[in-house]
PDB file of C-alpha atoms and ligand atoms in Angstrom:
ATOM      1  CA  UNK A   8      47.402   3.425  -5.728  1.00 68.00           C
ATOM      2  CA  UNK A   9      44.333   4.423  -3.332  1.00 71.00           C
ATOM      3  CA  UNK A  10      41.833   5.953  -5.492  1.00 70.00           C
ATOM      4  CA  UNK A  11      40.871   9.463  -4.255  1.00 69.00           C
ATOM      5  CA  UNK A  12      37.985   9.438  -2.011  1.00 67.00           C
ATOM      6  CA  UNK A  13      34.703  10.535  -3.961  1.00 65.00           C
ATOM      7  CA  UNK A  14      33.201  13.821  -2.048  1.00 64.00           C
ATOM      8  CA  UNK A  15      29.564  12.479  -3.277  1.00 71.00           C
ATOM      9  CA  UNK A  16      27.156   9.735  -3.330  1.00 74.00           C
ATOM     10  CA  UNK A  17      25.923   8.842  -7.112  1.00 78.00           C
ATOM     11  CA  UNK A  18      22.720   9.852  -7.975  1.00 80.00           C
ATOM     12  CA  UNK A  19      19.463   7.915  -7.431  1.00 81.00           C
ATOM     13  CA  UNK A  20      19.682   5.369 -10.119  1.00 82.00           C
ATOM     14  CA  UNK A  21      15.983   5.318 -12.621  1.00 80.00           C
ATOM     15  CA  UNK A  22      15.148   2.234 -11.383  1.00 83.00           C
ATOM     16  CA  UNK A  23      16.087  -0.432  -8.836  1.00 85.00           C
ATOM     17  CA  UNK A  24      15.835  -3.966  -7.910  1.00 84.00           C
ATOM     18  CA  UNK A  25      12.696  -5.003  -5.199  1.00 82.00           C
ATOM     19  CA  UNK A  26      14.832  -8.067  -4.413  1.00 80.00           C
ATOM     20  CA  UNK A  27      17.970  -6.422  -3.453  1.00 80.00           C
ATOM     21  CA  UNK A  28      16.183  -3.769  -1.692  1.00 79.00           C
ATOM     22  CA  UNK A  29      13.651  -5.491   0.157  1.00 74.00           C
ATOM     23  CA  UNK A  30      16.597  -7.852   1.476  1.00 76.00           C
ATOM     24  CA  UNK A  31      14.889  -8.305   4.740  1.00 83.00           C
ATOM     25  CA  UNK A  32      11.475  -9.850   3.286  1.00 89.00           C
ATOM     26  CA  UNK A  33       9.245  -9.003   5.529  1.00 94.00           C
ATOM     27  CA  UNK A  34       5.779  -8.259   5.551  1.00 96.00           C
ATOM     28  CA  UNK A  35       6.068  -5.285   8.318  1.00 96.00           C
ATOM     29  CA  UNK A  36       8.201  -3.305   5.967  1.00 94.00           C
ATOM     30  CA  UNK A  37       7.327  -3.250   2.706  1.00 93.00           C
ATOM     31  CA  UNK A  38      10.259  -1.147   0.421  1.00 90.00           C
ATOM     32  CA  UNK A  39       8.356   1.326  -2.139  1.00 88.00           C
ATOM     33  CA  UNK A  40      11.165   3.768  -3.112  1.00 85.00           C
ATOM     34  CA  UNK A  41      14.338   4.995  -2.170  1.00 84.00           C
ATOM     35  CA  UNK A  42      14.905   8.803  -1.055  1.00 82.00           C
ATOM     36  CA  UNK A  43      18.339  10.533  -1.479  1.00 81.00           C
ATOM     37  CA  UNK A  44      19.694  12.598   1.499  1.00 82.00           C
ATOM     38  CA  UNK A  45      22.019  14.849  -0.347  1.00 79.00           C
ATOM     39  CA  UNK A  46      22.929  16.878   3.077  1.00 82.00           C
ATOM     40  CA  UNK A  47      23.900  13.538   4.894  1.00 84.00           C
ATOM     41  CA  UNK A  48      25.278  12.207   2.045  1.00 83.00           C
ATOM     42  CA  UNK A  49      22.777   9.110   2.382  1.00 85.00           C
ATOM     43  CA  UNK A  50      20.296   7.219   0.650  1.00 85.00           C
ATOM     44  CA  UNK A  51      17.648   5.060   2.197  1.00 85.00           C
ATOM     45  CA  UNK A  52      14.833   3.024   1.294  1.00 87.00           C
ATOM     46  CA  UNK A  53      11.581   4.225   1.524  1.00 87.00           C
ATOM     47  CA  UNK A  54       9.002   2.091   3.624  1.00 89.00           C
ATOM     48  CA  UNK A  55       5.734   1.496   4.567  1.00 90.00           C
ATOM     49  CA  UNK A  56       5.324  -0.163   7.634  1.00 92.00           C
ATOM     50  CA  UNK A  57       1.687  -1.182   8.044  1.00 94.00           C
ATOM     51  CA  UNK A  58       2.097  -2.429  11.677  1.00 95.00           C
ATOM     52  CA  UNK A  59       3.040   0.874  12.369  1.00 90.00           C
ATOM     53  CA  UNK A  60       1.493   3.354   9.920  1.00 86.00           C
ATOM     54  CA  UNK A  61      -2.180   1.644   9.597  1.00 89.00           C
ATOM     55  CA  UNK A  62      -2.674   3.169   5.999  1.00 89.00           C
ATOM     56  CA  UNK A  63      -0.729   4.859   3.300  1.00 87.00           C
ATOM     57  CA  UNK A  64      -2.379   7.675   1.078  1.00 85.00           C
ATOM     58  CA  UNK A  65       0.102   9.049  -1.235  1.00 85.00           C
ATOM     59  CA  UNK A  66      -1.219  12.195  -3.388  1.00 83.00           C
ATOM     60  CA  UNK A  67       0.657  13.527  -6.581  1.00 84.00           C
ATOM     61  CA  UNK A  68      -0.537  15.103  -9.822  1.00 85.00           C
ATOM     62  CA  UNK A  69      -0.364  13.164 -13.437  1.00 88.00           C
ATOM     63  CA  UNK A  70       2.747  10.816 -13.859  1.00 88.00           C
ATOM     64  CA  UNK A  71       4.051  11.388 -10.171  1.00 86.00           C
ATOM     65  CA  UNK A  72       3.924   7.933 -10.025  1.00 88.00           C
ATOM     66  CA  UNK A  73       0.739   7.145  -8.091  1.00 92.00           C
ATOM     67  CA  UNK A  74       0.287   3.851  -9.988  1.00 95.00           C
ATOM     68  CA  UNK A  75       3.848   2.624 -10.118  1.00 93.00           C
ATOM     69  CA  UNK A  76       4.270   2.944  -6.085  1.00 92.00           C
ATOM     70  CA  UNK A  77       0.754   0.825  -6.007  1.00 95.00           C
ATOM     71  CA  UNK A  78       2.426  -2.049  -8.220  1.00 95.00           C
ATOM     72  CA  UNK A  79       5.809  -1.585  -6.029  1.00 93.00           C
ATOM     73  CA  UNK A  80       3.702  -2.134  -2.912  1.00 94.00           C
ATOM     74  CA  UNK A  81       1.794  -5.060  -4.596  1.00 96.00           C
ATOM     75  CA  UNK A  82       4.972  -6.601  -5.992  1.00 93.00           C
ATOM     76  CA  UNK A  83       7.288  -6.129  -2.519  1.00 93.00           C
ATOM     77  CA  UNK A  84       3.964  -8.049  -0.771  1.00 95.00           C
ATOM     78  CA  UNK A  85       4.549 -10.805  -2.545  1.00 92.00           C
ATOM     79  CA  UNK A  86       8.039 -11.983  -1.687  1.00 84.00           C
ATOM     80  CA  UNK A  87       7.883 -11.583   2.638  1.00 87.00           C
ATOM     81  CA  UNK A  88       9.208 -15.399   2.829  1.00 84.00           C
ATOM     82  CA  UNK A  89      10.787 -14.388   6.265  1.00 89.00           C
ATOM     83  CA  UNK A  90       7.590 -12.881   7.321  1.00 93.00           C
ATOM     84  CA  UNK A  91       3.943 -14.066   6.575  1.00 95.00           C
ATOM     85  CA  UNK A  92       2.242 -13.983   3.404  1.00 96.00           C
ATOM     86  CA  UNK A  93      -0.049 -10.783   2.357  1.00 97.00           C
ATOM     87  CA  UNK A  94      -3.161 -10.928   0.181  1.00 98.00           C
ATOM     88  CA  UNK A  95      -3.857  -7.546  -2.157  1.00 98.00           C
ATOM     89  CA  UNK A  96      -6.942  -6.920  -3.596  1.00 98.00           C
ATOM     90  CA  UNK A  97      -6.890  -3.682  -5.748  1.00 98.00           C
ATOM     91  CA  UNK A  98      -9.521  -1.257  -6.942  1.00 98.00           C
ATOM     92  CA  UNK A  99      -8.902   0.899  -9.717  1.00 98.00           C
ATOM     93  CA  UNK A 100     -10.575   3.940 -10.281  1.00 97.00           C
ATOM     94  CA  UNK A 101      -7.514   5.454 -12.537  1.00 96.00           C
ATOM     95  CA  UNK A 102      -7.305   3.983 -16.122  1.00 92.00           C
ATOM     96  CA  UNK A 103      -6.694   0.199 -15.475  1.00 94.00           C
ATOM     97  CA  UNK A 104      -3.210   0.876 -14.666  1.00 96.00           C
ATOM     98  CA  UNK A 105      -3.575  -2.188 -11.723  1.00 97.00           C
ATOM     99  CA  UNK A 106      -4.683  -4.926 -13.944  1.00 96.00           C
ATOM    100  CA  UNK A 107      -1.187  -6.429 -14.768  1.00 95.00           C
ATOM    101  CA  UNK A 108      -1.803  -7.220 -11.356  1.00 97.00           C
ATOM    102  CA  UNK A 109      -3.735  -9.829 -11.906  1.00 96.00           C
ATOM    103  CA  UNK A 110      -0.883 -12.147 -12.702  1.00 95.00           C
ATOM    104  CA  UNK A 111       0.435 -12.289  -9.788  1.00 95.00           C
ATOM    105  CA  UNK A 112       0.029 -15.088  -7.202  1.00 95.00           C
ATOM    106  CA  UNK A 113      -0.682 -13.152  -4.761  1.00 96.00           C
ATOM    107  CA  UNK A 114      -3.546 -10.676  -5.788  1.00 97.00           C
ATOM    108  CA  UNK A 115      -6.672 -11.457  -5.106  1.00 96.00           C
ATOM    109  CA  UNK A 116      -8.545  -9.889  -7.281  1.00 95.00           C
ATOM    110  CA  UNK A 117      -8.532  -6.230  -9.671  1.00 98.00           C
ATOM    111  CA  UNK A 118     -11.279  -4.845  -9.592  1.00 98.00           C
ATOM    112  CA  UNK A 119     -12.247  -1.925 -12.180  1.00 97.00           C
ATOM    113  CA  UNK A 120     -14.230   1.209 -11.300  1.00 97.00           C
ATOM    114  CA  UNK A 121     -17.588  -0.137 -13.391  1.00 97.00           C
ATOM    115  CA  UNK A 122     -17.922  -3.269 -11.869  1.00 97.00           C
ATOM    116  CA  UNK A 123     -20.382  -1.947  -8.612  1.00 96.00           C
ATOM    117  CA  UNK A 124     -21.307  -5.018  -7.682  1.00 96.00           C
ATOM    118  CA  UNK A 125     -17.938  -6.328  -7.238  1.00 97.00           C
ATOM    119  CA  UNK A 126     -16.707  -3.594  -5.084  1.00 97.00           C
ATOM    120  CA  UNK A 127     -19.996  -3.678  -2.613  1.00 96.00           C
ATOM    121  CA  UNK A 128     -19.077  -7.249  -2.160  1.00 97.00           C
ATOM    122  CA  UNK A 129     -15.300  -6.975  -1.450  1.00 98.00           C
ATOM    123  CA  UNK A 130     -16.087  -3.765   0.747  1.00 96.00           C
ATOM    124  CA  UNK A 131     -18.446  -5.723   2.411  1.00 97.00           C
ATOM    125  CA  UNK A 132     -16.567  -8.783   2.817  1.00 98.00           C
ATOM    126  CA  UNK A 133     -12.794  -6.286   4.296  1.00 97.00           C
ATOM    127  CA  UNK A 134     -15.674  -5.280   6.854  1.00 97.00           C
ATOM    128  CA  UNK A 135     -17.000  -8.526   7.771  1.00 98.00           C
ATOM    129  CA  UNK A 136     -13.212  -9.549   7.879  1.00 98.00           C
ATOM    130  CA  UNK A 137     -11.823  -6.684  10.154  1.00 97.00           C
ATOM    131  CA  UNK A 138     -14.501  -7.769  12.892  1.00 97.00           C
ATOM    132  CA  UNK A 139     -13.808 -11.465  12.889  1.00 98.00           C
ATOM    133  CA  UNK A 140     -10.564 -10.718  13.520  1.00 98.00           C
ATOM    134  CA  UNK A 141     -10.410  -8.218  16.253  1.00 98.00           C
ATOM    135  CA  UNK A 142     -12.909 -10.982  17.954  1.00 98.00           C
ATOM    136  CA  UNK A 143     -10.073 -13.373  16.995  1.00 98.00           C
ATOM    137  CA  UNK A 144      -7.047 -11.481  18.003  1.00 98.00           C
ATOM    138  CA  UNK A 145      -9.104 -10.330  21.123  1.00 97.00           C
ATOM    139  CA  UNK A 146      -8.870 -14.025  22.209  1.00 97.00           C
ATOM    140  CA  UNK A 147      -5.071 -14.358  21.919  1.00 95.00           C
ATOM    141  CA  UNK A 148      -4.558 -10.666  23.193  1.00 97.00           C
ATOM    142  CA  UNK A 149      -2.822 -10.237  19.557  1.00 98.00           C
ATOM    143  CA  UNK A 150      -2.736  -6.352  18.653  1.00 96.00           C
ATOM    144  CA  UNK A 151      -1.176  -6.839  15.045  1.00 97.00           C
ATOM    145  CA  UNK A 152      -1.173  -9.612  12.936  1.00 98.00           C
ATOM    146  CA  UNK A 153       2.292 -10.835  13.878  1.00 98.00           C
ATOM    147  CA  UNK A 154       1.455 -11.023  17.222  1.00 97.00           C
ATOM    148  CA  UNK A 155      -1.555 -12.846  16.477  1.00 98.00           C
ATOM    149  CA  UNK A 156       0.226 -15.683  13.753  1.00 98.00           C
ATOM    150  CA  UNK A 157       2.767 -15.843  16.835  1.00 97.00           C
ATOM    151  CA  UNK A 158      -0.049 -16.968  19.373  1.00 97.00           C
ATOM    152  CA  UNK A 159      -2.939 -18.478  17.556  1.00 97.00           C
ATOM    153  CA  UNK A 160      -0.272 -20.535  15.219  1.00 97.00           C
ATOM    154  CA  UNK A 161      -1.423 -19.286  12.798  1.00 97.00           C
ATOM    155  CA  UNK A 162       1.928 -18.180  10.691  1.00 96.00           C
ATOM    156  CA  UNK A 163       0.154 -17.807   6.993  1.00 96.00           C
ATOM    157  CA  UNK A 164      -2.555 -15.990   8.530  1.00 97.00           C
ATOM    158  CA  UNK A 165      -2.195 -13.202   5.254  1.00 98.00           C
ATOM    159  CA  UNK A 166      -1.823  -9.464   5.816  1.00 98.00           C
ATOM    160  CA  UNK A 167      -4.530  -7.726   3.507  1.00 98.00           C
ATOM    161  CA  UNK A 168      -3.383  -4.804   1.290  1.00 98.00           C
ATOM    162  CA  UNK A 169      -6.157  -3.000  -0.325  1.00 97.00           C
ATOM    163  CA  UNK A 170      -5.141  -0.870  -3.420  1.00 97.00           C
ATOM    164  CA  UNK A 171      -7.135   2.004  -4.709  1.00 96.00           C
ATOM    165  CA  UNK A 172      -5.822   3.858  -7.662  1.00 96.00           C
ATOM    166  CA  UNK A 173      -8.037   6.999  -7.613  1.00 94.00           C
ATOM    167  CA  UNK A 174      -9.146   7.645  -4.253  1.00 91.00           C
ATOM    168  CA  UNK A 175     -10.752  10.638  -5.439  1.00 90.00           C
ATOM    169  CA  UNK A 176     -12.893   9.003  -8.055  1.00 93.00           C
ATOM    170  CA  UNK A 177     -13.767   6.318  -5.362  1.00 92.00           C
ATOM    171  CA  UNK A 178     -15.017   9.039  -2.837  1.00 88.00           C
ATOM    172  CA  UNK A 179     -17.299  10.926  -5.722  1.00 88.00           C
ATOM    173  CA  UNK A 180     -18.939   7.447  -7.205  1.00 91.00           C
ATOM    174  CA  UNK A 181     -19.693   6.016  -3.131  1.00 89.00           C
ATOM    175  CA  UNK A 182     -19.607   9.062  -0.766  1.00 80.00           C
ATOM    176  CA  UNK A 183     -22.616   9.924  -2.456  1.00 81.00           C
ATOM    177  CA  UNK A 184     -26.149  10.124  -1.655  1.00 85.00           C
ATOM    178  CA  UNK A 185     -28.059   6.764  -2.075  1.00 83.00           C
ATOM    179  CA  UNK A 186     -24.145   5.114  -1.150  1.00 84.00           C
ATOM    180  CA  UNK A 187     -22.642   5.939   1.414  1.00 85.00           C
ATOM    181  CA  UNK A 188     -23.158   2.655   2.888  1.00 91.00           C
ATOM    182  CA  UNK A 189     -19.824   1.676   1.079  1.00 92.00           C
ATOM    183  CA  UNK A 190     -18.206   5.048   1.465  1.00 88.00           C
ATOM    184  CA  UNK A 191     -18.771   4.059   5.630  1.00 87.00           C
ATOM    185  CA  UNK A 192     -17.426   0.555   5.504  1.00 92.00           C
ATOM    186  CA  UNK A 193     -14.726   1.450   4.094  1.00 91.00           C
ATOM    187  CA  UNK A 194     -13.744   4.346   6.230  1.00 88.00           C
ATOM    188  CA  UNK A 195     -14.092   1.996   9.074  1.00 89.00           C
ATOM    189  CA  UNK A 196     -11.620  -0.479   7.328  1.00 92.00           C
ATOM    190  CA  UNK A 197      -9.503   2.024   7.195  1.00 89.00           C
ATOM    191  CA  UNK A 198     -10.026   3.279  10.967  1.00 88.00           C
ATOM    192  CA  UNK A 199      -9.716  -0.237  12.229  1.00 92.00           C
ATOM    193  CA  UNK A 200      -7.596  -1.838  10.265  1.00 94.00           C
ATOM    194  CA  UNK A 201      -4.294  -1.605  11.254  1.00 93.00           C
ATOM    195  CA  UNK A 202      -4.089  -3.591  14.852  1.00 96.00           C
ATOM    196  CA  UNK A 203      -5.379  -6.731  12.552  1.00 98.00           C
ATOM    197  CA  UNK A 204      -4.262  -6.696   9.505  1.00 98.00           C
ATOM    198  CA  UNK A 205      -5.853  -5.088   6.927  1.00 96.00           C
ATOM    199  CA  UNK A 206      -4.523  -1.926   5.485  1.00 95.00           C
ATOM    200  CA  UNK A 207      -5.600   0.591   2.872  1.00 93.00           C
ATOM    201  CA  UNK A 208      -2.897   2.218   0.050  1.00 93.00           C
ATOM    202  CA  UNK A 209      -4.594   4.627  -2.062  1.00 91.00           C
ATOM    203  CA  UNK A 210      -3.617   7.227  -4.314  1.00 90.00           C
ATOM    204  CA  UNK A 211      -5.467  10.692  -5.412  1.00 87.00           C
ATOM    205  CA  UNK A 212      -4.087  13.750  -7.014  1.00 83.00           C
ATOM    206  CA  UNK A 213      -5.248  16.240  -4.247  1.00 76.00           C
ATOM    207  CA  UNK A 214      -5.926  15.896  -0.414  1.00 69.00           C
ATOM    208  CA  UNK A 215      -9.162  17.487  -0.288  1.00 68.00           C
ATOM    209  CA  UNK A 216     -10.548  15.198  -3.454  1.00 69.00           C
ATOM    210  CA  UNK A 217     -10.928  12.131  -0.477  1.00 68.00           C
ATOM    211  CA  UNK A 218     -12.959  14.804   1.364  1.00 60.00           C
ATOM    212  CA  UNK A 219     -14.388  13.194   4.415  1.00 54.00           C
ATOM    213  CA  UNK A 220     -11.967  10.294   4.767  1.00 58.00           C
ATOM    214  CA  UNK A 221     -11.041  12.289   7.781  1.00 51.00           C
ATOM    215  CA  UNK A 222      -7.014  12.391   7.812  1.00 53.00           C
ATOM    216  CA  UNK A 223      -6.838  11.182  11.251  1.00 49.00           C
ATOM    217  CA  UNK A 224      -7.051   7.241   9.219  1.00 54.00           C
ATOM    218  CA  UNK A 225      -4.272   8.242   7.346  1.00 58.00           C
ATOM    219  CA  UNK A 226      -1.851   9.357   9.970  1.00 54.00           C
ATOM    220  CA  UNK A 227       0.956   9.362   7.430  1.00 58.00           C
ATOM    221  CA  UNK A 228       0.158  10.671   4.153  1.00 58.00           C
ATOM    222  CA  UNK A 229       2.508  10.991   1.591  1.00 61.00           C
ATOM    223  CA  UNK A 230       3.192  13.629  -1.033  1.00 61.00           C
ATOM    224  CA  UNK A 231       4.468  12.072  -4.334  1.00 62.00           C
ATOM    225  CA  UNK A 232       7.625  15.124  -5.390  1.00 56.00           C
ATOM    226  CA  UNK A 233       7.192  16.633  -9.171  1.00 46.00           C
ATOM    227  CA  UNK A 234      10.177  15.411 -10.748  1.00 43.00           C
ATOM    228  CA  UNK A 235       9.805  12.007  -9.005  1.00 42.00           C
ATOM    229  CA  UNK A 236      11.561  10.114 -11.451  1.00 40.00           C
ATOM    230  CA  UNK A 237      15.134  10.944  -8.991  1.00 33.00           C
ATOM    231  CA  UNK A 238      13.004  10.163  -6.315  1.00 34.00           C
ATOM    232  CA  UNK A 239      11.119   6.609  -6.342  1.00 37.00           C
ATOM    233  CA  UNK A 240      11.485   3.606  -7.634  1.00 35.00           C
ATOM    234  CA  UNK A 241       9.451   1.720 -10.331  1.00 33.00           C
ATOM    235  CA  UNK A 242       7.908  -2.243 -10.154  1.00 32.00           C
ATOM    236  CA  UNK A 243      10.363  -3.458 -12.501  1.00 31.00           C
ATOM    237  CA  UNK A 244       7.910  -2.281 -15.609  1.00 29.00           C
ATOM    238  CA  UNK A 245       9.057   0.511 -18.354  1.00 29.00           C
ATOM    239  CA  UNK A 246       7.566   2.523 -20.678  1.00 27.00           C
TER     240      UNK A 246
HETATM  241  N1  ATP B  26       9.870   6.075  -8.812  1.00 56.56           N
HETATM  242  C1  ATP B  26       9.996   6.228 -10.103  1.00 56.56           C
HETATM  243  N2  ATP B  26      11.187   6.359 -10.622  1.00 56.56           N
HETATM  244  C2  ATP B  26      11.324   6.504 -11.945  1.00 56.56           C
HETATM  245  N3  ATP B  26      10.280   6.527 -12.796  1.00 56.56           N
HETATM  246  C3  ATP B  26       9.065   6.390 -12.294  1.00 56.56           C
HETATM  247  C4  ATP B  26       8.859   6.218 -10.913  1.00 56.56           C
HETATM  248  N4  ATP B  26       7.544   6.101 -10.672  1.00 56.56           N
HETATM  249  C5  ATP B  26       6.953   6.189 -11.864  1.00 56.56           C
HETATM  250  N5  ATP B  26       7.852   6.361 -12.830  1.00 56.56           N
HETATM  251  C6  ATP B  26       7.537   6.513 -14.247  1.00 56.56           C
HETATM  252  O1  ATP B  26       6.781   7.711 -14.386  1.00 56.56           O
HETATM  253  C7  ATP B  26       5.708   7.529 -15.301  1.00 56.56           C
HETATM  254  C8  ATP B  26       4.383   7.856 -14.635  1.00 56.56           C
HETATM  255  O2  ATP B  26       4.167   6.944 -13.574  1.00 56.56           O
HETATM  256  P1  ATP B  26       2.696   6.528 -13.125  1.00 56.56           P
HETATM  257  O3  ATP B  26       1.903   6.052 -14.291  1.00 56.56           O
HETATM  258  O4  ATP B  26       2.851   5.605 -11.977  1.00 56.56           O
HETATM  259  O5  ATP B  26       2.124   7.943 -12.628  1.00 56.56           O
HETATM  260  P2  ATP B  26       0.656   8.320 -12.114  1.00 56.56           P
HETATM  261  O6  ATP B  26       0.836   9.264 -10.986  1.00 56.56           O
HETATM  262  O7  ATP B  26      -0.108   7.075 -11.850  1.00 56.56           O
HETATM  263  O8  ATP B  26       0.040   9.091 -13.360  1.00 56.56           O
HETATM  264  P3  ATP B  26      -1.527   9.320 -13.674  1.00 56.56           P
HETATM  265  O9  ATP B  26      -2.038  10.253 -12.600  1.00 56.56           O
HETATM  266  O10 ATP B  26      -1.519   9.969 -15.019  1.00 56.56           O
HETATM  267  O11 ATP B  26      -2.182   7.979 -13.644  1.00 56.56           O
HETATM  268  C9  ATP B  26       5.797   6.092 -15.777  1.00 56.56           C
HETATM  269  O12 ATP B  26       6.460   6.074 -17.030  1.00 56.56           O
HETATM  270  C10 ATP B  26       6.621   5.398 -14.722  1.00 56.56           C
HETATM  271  O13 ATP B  26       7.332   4.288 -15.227  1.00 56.56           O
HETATM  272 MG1   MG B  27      -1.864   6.321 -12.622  1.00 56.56          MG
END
């Protein structure tokens, strides 16, 4: 006997597998969630695409899921086999929720709010990185970074994803009078970024708390849904 057709989709399950639904493995699309379409009667994964979108800002209150979509990102970087390898370093300027990241082979480093030093070095160092490669890609006529492992043969030439948790905290410690020397590099990471490479995903609870990181760098912001547990997926982690 045919079973009778079923008029609707399930729901969104509470959590998914990254491996089965970043079956591609790419770099350029990184999976971070996966949105139901009741009207179509779809579902589809949810991606950033950093070739494409430069940077990702995503903005939601307490327990939207600001950290969990960093992780996601972080954890979906690190199995691209069919692309090229990505390198994350993470900030975190939200309660430590990024240091499990730390064991993963492909994190750089996690860096916490305190540790100034640190983050004048790294924000110095994305800066000094961003200009030796548009020199670099210049010379190949690369304008992203696949492109650019293509013609310099260079295929682990790693994409850099740079994680702040707490965008908002970030902008009131360095957009600040006596700073803004960090505030300014990494604004212009984040406006020149994308054509080589290097890519900003940040979280903050409102859009005006990143105040003058102008919203033309963040052409596609995204607002995390109250009641997001239907809506994204989680790193694999529960509470
Ligand atoms: N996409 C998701 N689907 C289901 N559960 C989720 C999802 N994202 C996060 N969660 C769960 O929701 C809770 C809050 O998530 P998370 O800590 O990432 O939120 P947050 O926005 O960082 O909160 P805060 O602003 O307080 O730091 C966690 O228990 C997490 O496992
Ligand atoms: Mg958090």
């Amino acid at each position: 006997m045919v079973p009778p057709r079923r008029p609707w989709l399930d729901e969104l399950r509470s959590h998914y597998s990254l491996i089965e639904l970043a079956s591609q493995r790419l770099d350029t699309k990184l999976v971070f969630g996966m949105r139901d379409d009741p009207e179509a009667q779809a579902q589809h994964e949810v991606v950033f695409e950093p070739d494409r979108d430069g940077n990702l800002i995503a903005f939601g209150a307490s327990g939207t899921g600001k950290t969990t979509l960093l992780r996601t990102i972080a954890v979906a970087s690190g199995f691209s086999d069919k692309g090229g390898p990505s390198m994350v370093y993470a900030l975190d300027f939200a309660g430590r929720g990024l240091e499990v990241l730390e064991q993963l082979p492909n994190v750089g480093s996690v860096i916490d709010a305190a540790d100034d030093e640190r983050i004048r070095r790294l924000v110095k160092e994305l800066r000094e990185l961003v200009d030796r490669r548009a020199a670099d890609f210049a010379r190949c006529e690369a304008d992203t970074i696949v492109h650019y492992r293509e013609r310099a043969n260079e295929p682990d030439e790693p994409r850099v994803l740079v994680l702040i948790d707490g965008l908002g905290n970030f902008a009131s410690e360095y957009d600040a009078p006596g700073r803004y020397e960090v505030w300014d590099r990494l604004a212009w990471v984040a406006a020149n970024g994308r054509a080589v490479g290097v890519h900003l995903v940040a979280t903050a609870d409102r859009v005006n708390s990143v105040g003058p990181l102008s919203p033309q760098l963040v052409p596609r912001p995204a607002r995390l849904p109250i009641g997001l547990r239907s809506g994204l997926l989680s790193a694999g982690h529960e509470h």
